[in-house]
Structure formats: C-alpha cells, structure tokens
XYZ file of C-alpha atoms in Angstrom:
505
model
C -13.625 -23.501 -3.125
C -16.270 -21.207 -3.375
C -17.543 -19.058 -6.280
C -16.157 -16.225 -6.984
C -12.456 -16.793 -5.751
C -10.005 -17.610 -8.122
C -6.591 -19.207 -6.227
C -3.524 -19.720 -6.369
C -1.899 -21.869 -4.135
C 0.701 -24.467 -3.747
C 0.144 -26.857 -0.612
C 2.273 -25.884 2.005
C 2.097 -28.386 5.369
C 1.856 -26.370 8.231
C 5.277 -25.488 9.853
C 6.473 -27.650 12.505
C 9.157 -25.361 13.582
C 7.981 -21.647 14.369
C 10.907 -20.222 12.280
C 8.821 -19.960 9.268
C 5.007 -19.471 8.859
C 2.040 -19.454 5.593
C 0.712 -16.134 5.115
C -2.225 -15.186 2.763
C -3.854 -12.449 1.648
C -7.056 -12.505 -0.481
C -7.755 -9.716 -3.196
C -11.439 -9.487 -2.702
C -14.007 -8.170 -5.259
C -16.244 -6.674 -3.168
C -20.496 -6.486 -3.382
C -21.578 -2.432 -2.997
C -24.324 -1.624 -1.028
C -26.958 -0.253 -3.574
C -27.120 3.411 -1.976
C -24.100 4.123 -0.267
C -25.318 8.105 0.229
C -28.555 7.025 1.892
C -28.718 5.890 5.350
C -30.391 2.171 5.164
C -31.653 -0.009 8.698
C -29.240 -2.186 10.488
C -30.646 -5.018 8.715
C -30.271 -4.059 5.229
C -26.546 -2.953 6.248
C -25.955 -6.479 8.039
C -27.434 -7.842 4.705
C -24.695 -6.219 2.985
C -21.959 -7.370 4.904
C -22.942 -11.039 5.393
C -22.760 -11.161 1.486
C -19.180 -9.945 1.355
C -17.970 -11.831 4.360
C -19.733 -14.939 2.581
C -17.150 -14.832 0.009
C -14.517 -13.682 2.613
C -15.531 -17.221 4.397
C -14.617 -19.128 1.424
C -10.918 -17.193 1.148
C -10.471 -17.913 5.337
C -11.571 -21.870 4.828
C -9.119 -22.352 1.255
C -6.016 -20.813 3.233
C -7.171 -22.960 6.490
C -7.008 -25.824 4.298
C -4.180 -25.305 2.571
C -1.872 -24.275 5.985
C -1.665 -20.544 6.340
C -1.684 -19.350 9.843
C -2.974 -15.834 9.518
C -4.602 -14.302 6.132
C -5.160 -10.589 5.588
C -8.261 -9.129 4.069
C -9.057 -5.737 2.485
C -9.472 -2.295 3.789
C -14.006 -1.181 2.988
C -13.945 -5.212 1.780
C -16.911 -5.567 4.488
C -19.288 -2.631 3.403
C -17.745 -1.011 0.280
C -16.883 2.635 0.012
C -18.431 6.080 -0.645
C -20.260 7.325 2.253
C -21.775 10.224 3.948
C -20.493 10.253 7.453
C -24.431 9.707 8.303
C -24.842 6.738 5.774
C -21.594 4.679 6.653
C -23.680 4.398 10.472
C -25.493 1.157 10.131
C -22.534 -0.507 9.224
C -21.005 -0.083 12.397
C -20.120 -1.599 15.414
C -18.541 -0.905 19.337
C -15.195 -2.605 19.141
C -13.971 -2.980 22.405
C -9.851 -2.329 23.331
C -8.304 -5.691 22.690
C -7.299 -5.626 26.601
C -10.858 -6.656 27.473
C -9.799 -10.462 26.801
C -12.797 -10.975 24.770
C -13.979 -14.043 22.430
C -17.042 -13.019 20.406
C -17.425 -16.297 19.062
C -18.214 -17.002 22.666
C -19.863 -13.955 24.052
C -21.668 -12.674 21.299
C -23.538 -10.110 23.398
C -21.035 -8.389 26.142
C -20.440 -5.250 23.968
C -24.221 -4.865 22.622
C -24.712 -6.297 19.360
C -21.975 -7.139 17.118
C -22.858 -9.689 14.797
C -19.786 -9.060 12.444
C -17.040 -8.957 14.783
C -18.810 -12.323 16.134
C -19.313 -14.077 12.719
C -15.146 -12.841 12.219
C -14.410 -14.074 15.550
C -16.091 -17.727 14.792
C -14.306 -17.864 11.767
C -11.121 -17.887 12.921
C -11.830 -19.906 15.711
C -13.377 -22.579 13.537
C -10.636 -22.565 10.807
C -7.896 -22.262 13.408
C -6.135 -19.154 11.871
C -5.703 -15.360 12.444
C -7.654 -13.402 10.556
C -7.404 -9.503 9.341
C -10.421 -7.586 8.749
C -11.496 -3.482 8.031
C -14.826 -2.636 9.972
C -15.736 0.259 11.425
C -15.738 1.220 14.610
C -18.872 3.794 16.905
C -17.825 5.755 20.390
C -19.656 7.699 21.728
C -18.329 11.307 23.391
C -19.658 13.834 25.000
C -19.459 17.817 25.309
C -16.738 17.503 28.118
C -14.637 16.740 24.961
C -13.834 19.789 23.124
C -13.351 17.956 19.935
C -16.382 15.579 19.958
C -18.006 15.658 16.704
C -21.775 17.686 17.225
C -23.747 14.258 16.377
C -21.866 12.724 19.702
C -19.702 10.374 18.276
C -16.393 9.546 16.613
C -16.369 6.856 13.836
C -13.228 5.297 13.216
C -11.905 3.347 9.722
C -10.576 0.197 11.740
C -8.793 -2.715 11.598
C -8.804 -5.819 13.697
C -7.283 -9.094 14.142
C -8.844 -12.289 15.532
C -6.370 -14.864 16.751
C -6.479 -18.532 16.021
C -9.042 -19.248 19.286
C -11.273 -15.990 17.946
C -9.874 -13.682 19.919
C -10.008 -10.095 19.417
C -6.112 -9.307 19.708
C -5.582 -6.077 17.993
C -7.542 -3.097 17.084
C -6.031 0.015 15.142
C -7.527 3.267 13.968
C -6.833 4.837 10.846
C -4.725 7.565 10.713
C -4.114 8.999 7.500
C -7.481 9.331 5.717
C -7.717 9.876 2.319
C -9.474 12.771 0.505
C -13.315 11.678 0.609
C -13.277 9.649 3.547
C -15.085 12.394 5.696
C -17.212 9.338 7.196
C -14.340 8.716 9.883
C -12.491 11.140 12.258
C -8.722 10.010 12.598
C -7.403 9.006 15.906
C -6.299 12.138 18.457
C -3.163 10.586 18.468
C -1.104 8.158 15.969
C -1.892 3.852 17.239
C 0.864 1.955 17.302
C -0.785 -1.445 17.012
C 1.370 -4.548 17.593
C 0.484 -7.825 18.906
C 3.010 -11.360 19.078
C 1.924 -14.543 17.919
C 4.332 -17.744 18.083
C 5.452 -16.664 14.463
C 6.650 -13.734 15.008
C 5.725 -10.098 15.761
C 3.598 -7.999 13.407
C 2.201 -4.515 13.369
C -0.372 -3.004 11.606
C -1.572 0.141 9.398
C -4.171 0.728 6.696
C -3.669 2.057 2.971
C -2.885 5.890 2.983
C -0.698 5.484 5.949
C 2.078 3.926 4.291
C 3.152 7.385 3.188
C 3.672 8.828 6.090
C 5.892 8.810 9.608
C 3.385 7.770 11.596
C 2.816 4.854 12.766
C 4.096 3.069 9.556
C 8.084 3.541 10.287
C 7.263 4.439 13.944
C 6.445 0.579 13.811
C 9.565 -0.581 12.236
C 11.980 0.919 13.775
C 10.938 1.240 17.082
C 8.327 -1.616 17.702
C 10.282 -3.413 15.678
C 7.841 -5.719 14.569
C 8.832 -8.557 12.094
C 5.610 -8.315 9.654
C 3.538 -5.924 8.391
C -0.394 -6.406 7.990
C -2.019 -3.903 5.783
C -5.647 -3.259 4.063
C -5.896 -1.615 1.403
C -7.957 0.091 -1.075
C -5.199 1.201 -3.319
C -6.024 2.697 -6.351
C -3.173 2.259 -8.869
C -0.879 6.001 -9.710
C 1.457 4.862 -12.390
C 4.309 5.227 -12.502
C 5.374 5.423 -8.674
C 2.459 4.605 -7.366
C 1.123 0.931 -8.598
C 0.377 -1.369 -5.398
C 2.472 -4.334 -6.031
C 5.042 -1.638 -6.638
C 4.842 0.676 -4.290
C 4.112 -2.017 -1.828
C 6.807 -4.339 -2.437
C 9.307 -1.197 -2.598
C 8.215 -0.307 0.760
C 9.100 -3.836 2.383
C 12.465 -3.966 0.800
C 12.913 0.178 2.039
C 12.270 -0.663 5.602
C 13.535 -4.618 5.716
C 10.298 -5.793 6.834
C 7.627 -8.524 5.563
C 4.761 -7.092 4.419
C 1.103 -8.592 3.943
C -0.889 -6.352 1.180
C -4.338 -7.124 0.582
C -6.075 -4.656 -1.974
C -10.061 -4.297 -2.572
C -11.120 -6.261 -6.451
C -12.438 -3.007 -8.038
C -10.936 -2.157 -11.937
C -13.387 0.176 -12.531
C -11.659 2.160 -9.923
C -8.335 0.940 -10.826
C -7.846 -1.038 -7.638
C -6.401 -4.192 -7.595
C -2.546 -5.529 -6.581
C -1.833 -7.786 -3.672
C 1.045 -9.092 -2.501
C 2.757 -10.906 0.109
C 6.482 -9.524 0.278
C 9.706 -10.347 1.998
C 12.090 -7.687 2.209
C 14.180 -9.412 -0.365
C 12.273 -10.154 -2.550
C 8.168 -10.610 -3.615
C 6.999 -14.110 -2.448
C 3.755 -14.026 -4.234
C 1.848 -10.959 -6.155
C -1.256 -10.215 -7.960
C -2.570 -7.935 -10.444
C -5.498 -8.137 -12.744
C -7.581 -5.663 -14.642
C -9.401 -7.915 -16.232
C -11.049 -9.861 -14.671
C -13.972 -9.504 -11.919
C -13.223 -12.276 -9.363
C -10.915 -12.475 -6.247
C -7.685 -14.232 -5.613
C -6.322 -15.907 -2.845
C -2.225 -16.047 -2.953
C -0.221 -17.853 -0.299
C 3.462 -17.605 0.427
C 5.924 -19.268 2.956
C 7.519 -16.252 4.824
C 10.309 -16.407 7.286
C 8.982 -15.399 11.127
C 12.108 -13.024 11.956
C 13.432 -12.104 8.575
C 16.744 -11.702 8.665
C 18.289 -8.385 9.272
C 20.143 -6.369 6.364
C 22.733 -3.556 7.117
C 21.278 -0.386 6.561
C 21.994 1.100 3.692
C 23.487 4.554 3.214
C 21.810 6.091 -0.006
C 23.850 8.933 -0.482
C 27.211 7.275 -0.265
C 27.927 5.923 -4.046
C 26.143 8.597 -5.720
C 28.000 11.584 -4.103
C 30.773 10.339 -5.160
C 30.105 10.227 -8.750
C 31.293 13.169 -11.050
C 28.284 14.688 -12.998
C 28.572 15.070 -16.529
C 27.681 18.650 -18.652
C 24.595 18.370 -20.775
C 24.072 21.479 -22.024
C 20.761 22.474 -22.094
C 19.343 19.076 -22.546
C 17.258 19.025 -19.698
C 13.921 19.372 -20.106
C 10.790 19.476 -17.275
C 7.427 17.088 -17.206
C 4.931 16.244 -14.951
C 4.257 13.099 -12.890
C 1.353 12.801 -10.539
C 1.540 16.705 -11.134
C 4.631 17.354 -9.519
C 7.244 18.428 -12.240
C 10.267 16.867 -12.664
C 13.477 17.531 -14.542
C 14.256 14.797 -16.632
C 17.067 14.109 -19.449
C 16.194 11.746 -22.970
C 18.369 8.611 -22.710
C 19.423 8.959 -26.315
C 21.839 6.670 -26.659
C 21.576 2.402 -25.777
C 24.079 2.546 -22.819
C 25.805 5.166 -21.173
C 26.144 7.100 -17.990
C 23.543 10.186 -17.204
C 23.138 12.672 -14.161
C 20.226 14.914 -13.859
C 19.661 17.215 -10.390
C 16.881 19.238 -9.060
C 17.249 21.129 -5.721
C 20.006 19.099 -3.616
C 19.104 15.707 -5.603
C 21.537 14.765 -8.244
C 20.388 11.257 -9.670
C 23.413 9.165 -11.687
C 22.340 5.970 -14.116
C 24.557 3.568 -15.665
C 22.589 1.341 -17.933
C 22.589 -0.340 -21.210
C 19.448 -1.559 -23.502
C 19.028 -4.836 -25.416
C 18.341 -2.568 -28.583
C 17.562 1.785 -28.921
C 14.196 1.542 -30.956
C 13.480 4.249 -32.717
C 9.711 4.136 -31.486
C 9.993 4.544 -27.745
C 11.662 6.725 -25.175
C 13.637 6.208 -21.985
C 13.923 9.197 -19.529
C 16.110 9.894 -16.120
C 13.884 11.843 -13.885
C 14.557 13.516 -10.798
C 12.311 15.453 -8.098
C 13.200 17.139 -4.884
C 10.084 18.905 -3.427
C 6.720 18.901 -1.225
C 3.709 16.451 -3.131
C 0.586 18.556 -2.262
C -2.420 16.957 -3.831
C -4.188 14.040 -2.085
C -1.666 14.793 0.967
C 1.016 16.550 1.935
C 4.772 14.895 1.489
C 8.374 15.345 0.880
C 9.619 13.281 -1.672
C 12.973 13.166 -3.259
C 12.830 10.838 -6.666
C 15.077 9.288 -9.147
C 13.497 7.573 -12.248
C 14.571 5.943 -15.068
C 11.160 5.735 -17.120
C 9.318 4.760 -20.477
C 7.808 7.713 -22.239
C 3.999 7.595 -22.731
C 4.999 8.199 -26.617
C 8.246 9.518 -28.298
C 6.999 13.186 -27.720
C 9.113 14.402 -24.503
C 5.956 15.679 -23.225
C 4.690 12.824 -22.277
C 7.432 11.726 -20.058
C 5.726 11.108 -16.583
C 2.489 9.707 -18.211
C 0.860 7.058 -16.942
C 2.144 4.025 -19.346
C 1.559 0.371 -19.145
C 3.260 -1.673 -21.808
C 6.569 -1.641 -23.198
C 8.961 -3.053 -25.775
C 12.673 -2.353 -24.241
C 14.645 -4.721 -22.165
C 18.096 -3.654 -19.988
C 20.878 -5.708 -20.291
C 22.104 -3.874 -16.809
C 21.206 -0.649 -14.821
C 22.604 1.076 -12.154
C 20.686 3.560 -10.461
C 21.906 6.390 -7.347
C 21.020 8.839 -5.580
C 21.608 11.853 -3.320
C 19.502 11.493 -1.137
C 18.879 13.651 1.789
C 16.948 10.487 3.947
C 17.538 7.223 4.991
C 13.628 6.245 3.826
C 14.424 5.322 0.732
C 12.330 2.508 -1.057
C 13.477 0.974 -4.450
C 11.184 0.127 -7.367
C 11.442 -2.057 -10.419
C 8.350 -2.528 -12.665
C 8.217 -4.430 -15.938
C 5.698 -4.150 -19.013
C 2.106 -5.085 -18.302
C 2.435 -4.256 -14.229
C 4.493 -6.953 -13.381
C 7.247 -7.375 -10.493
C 11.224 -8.427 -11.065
C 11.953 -11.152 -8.164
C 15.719 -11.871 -8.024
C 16.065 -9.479 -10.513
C 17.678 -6.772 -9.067
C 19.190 -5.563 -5.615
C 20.406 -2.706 -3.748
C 23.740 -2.412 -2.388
C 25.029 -0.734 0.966
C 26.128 2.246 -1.023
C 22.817 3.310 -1.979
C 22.904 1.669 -5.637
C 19.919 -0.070 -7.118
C 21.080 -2.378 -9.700
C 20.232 -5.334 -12.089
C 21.491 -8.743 -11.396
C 20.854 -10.041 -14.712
C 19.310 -8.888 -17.917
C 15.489 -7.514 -17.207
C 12.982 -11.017 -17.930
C 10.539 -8.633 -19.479
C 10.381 -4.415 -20.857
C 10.911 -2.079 -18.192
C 8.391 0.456 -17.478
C 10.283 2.194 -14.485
C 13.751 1.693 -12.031
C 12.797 4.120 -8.926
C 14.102 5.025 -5.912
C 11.162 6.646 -4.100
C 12.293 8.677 -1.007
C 10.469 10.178 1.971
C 11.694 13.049 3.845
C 9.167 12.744 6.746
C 10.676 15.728 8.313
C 10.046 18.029 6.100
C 6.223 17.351 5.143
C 4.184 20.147 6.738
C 2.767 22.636 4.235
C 0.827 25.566 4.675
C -2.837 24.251 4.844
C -4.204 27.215 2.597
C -2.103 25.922 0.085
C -2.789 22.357 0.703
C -6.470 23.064 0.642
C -6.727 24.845 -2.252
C -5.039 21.713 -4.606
C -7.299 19.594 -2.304
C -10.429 21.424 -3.600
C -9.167 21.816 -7.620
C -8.835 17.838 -7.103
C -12.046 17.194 -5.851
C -13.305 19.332 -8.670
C -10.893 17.517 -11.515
C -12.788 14.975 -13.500
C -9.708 13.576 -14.652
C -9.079 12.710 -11.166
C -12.363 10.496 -10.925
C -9.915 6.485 -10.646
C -8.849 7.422 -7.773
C -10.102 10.930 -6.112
C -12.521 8.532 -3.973
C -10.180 7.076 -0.918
C-alpha cells in the first residue's frame, strides 16, 4: 500500500470460472500542475503526470494483489484540469487507433514519444490487469479539412484501455464536453467504443456524456455491451445530481454494470465512486472530508442478467389524481422550476402534474416532525444551463428548511425515515433512471426496487433519513434548443459566482 490511498477491500481469489469477474475503481486525489493557464516544457508536464500516475501505480498494484481483473481510473486524474487549449499541449500525446495491434510496454517508440501511454501500458502488463485511464490525445489536420482548428490540430479528452498483456485495446473521444473544457474539440461524429475481454463485453464513455443519447444508450442498447467503464470528474448537483446517485440510478435505468471512478477534489465538490450492478450498488464511496484516495473492489457478474423492461407509464396512468386546491406551489432545482405539493400529513397518497407529467406517491413516515419538510416535485421541460436536455422528473424531497421556498435546495442531512413509499410516473420515455438517497449522501442497497409497472418502491423501512426518492427521466428526442437561447444561460453561468463548485468541467 502506498501513501496516500486509503482502501477498502475484501480479498477476493481470482475467478476460476469467467461467469463472474473483480472490478475496481480508485477515487484518486489528484496533484495540480502549479500553472495550469501557462504553457510549461514537456518535461515539467511529464513531471506532473509521473507524480499522479505514481499514486495511480500504487491503486493498479493493491487491486492486482487483491484479484481484480480490470480497474478504472479518473477522467483529468493524469494532468488535472483548467486549461487554455494552448496550455493543456505538453500534456499530450499521439494515441494511435487501437487496430494498430500495438504494445507500448514493448515498443515504446513506434508512435514518437509517448512515455505515458508506455508507463500505462507496462503497468498493466506487469500487474496482469486491464487498466482505464483519461489522457489526452494530439492529431494533426490540415487546411483540406474545413473544420481543422487554425493552430493545425484537434485535441481530444480521451480515454483508453490497456489489456492484461499492455495492450492498447480501446480508445474513445469525448463527446459531450462540459462548459470550460474549450482545451478539446469533440469528435466529428459520436465513438462507440467497445472492446470483449473473457469477462464479458464493456463499453465506454466519459463524465458529461452520461446525459445524453449518444453514445451512452447508443451503447446499451445496441452494442449491447455488459459493463460500463466511465471517468469522471463529477462535481456533485444535489439533489438529482450527486455521483453515487446519479450514477448508480443510471445502471439500474439501463440494466447495465457500471464502473464509476470520480477525481478526489472537495474543494470542487468532486468525489463519489462506485462500482454498480444494475440491481443494486456493489461497493460506493463518498467523502468530503478527507484528502486521500480510495480504492473499492466489488465481485460483479460478467453478463448480468437481463430484467424485463419496464413500462413507466403503465401504473401511474392508471391512478386517479386527487383535487388540491390551490396547494401547489413552484421552486427551483438546479434552476429549472418545478411544481411541487407540501406532504403535510405522515402518510397518504399525493399527485402533482406539470405539462403531460402527473407524478402519484404513496408513502408513510416513521414520525411528521414539526421541524422539517417533505415535498412531491414534478418537472416536464428542456434543462438549459450547462447543456441542453429534456427531462421529465418526479421527486419526493427534504426541504432545505421548513420555509417552502427552499424546496429544491441543495440539502445534505436529514432526520425523517419512511416506513414505505411508492413512487410513479407518467412518463413520456422509456429512459427512466430511479434514485434513492439517504441523509449524509449515502446509497439504499436492497432497499428499494422498481417494478414492471413503472413503480419505484421501498422494500422495507428506509435504514437511514431520506433526502430524495427520484425518478429522473430523459427524453433524448426532444433535447435540441435554440442555441441563442442556450448561449445566453451558458454565458450568465460562466458569469455566476455562485456557480464557481462546479462551473469548471
């Protein structure tokens, strides 16, 4: 064990039969450059790397030893983040297409110098597993191509994967950049990255792209690929938006296994790894207080086993909604505004719509305390901040205080358990992806389940408070927005201070 990495790990013997395999993922705290707005020499970049992928050597030889066949490191966990598309330049390298049958470990010099995808390569050679890893990635173009960019090349936020003999196997562009990553150009067209090992068949896709159609479901449910790999560097959005989450909401949506490994960074609000099965979490980290890494390890099952597809309009449009008056009252999450309804009483049934989504909640509380606030939340409409997507929400959720204003806030503790909650929706898309998060940003395994009707529900009383019940849905088709618009919230963000945890990728 090195310093720096905390772990947690059971010892798992390696698999003799193929039906199962050990996957980690290592939440890495990663060393910053000292100028990242500066361009520096190749050396002092290399410098810079080699200290981060010191401690990412200690994470690759711990999971080695203790079985895992593949382990999953972080999106910028190489080089850091914040750079001029002129500064980020040092730090990167040629990577060649994955068809080129190429060892770097080996041939350190066939695609000009590379000494980081030839220290990755040796490492997973030497330790006998694959490994995951964000670099980036130079090419060079020329004014026969209309969209080169004027300093002659494109630069690419990339991921690659190393097999067990330290071979480059897979290579995937980023497609989906985030707001202030105007360093890389995205691909010309969506990569749909998949590669098969003798565990199964995964695909890849990095951070921001989970949001979107392309290629995160496009590898689902058409390369049907078995596991997902995916760097982060997730900041955390409460109360939809928290990695472990999000994340683990996202493998249970699409019925996948999913390999999450987020950047070490609470100043910035990032941290939350996971490694998920699409029942359930196997193994899950979060940790704002501290400053080291974490290694987690988890048994996963190599073809998981396929679920019937659920139809998540098919309880809920069934169900008669109730008059309220004029109870309903509006608030604002991530700052799209919802319509929400006060759960005022400690069990009951409530319905609140907006647009075509009517949301329905059965539930009942241990206790009604008088000093917090439960809400039912629903949103049907285009998210136009840090992107541009359809979403179509329903949210039972713990008010920030007992002022109905603050419904939506960002809130990280509470006091009230559920006996039992049902949750439904009418929702308009089969992308559907169910959260359950407890007091202090902690996950409910084997707490809860969805049915083929489309309800989320408990299976037992909640083992902690509940901070949300979600189902977050995507309707991919419906995402394009008029750029003006989205420009103009992209530029008030930029300029929003209150924005600062998470404006940066």
């Amino acid at each position: 064990m090195v310093p720096g990495i905390a772990a947690s790990v059971d010892f798992y013997p390696r698999a003799s039969s193929l039906d199962t395999f050990i996957a980690a993922v290592y939440e890495h705290a990663v060393i910053l450059p000292n100028a990242t707005l500066v361009p520096v020499s190749p050396e002092e970049a290399l410098a810079v790397m080699n200290r981060n992928l010191d401690l990412l050597e200690g994470a690759v030889t711990s999971a080695s030893k203790e079985g895992a066949h593949i382990i999953v490191t972080p999106e910028d966990g190489i080089y850091g983040f914040n750079f001029t598309r002129e500064s980020i330049y040092p730090y990167l390298e040629d990577i060649p297409d994955p068809q080129v049958n190429w060892i770097p470990c080996n041939n350190p010099d066939r695609f000009g110098h590379t000494p980081v995808q030839q220290r990755l390569s040796c490492l997973a050679k030497d330790n006998s597993i694959y490994i995951v890893a964000n670099i980036g990635d130079k090419k060079s173009c020329n004014a026969s191509d209309p969209q080169c960019p004027p300093d002659g090349r494109y630069q690419y936020n990339t991921d690659v994967v190393f097999d067990s003999k330290g071979k480059l196997v897979a290579r995937y562009h980023k497609q989906n950049l985030f707001l202030n990553e105007d360093q890389f150009n995205a691909p010309k067209e969506p990569e749909v990255v998949t590669f098969n090992t003798t565990f199964g068949k995964f695909g890849i896709f990095t951070c921001f792209d989970i949001l979107f159609h392309d290629p995160a479901v496009t590898l689902v449910r058409d390369s049907r690929v078995d596991t997902i790999l995916f760097p982060t560097a997730w900041m955390n959005v409460l109360p939809h938006l928290s990695a472990i989450e999000f994340h683990s909401a996202w493998a249970m949506g699409m019925r996948v296994n999913f390999l999450a490994s987020n950047l070490h960074y609470p100043l910035k609000k990032m941290t939350g790894s996971g490694i998920y099965a699409p029942d359930s979490p196997r193994a899950f980290h979060y940790d704002m207080k501290t400053e080291e890494g974490k290694l987690l390890l988890a048994q996963l099952d190599s073809h998981p086993h396929p679920t019937p597809v659920v139809n998540w309009t098919s309880y809920a449009s069934g169900v008669e909604a109730h008059s309220v008056g004029n109870q309903e009252f509006t608030g604002i999450i991530f700052f799209d505004e919802f319509t929400f309804l006060e759960l005022k009483e400690i069990g009951g049934n409530y319905t609140v719509c907006q647009r075509d989504l009517c949301c329905h909640l059965s539930y009942k509380m241990s206790e009604k305390r008088s000093d917090e606030v439960y809400a039912l939340g629903a949103f049907d409409g285009l998210h136009t901040v840090e992107g541009s997507y359809y979403l179509q929400i329903c949210t039972l959720l713990k008010c920030k205080t007992t002022d109905l204003h603050t419904c939506g806030d960002s809130v990280e503790t509470a006091s009230t358990r559920f006996e039992m909650f049902s949750l439904s929706g009418t929702f308009g898309t089969q992308y559907v992806f169910p959260e359950v998060l407890l007091s202090e940003i902690q996950l409910a395994p084997g707490e809860f389940q969805v049915s083929n009707d489309g309800r989320l529900f408990s299976l037992k009383p909640t083992s902690g408070p509940v901070l949300t019940v979600t189902l977050f849905g995507r309707l991919y088709e419906k995402d394009s927005a008029p750029n003006t618009l989205l420009d103009l919230t992209t530029q008030a963000l930029r300029l929003n201070p209150k924005t600062d945890a998470w404006k940066s990728k």
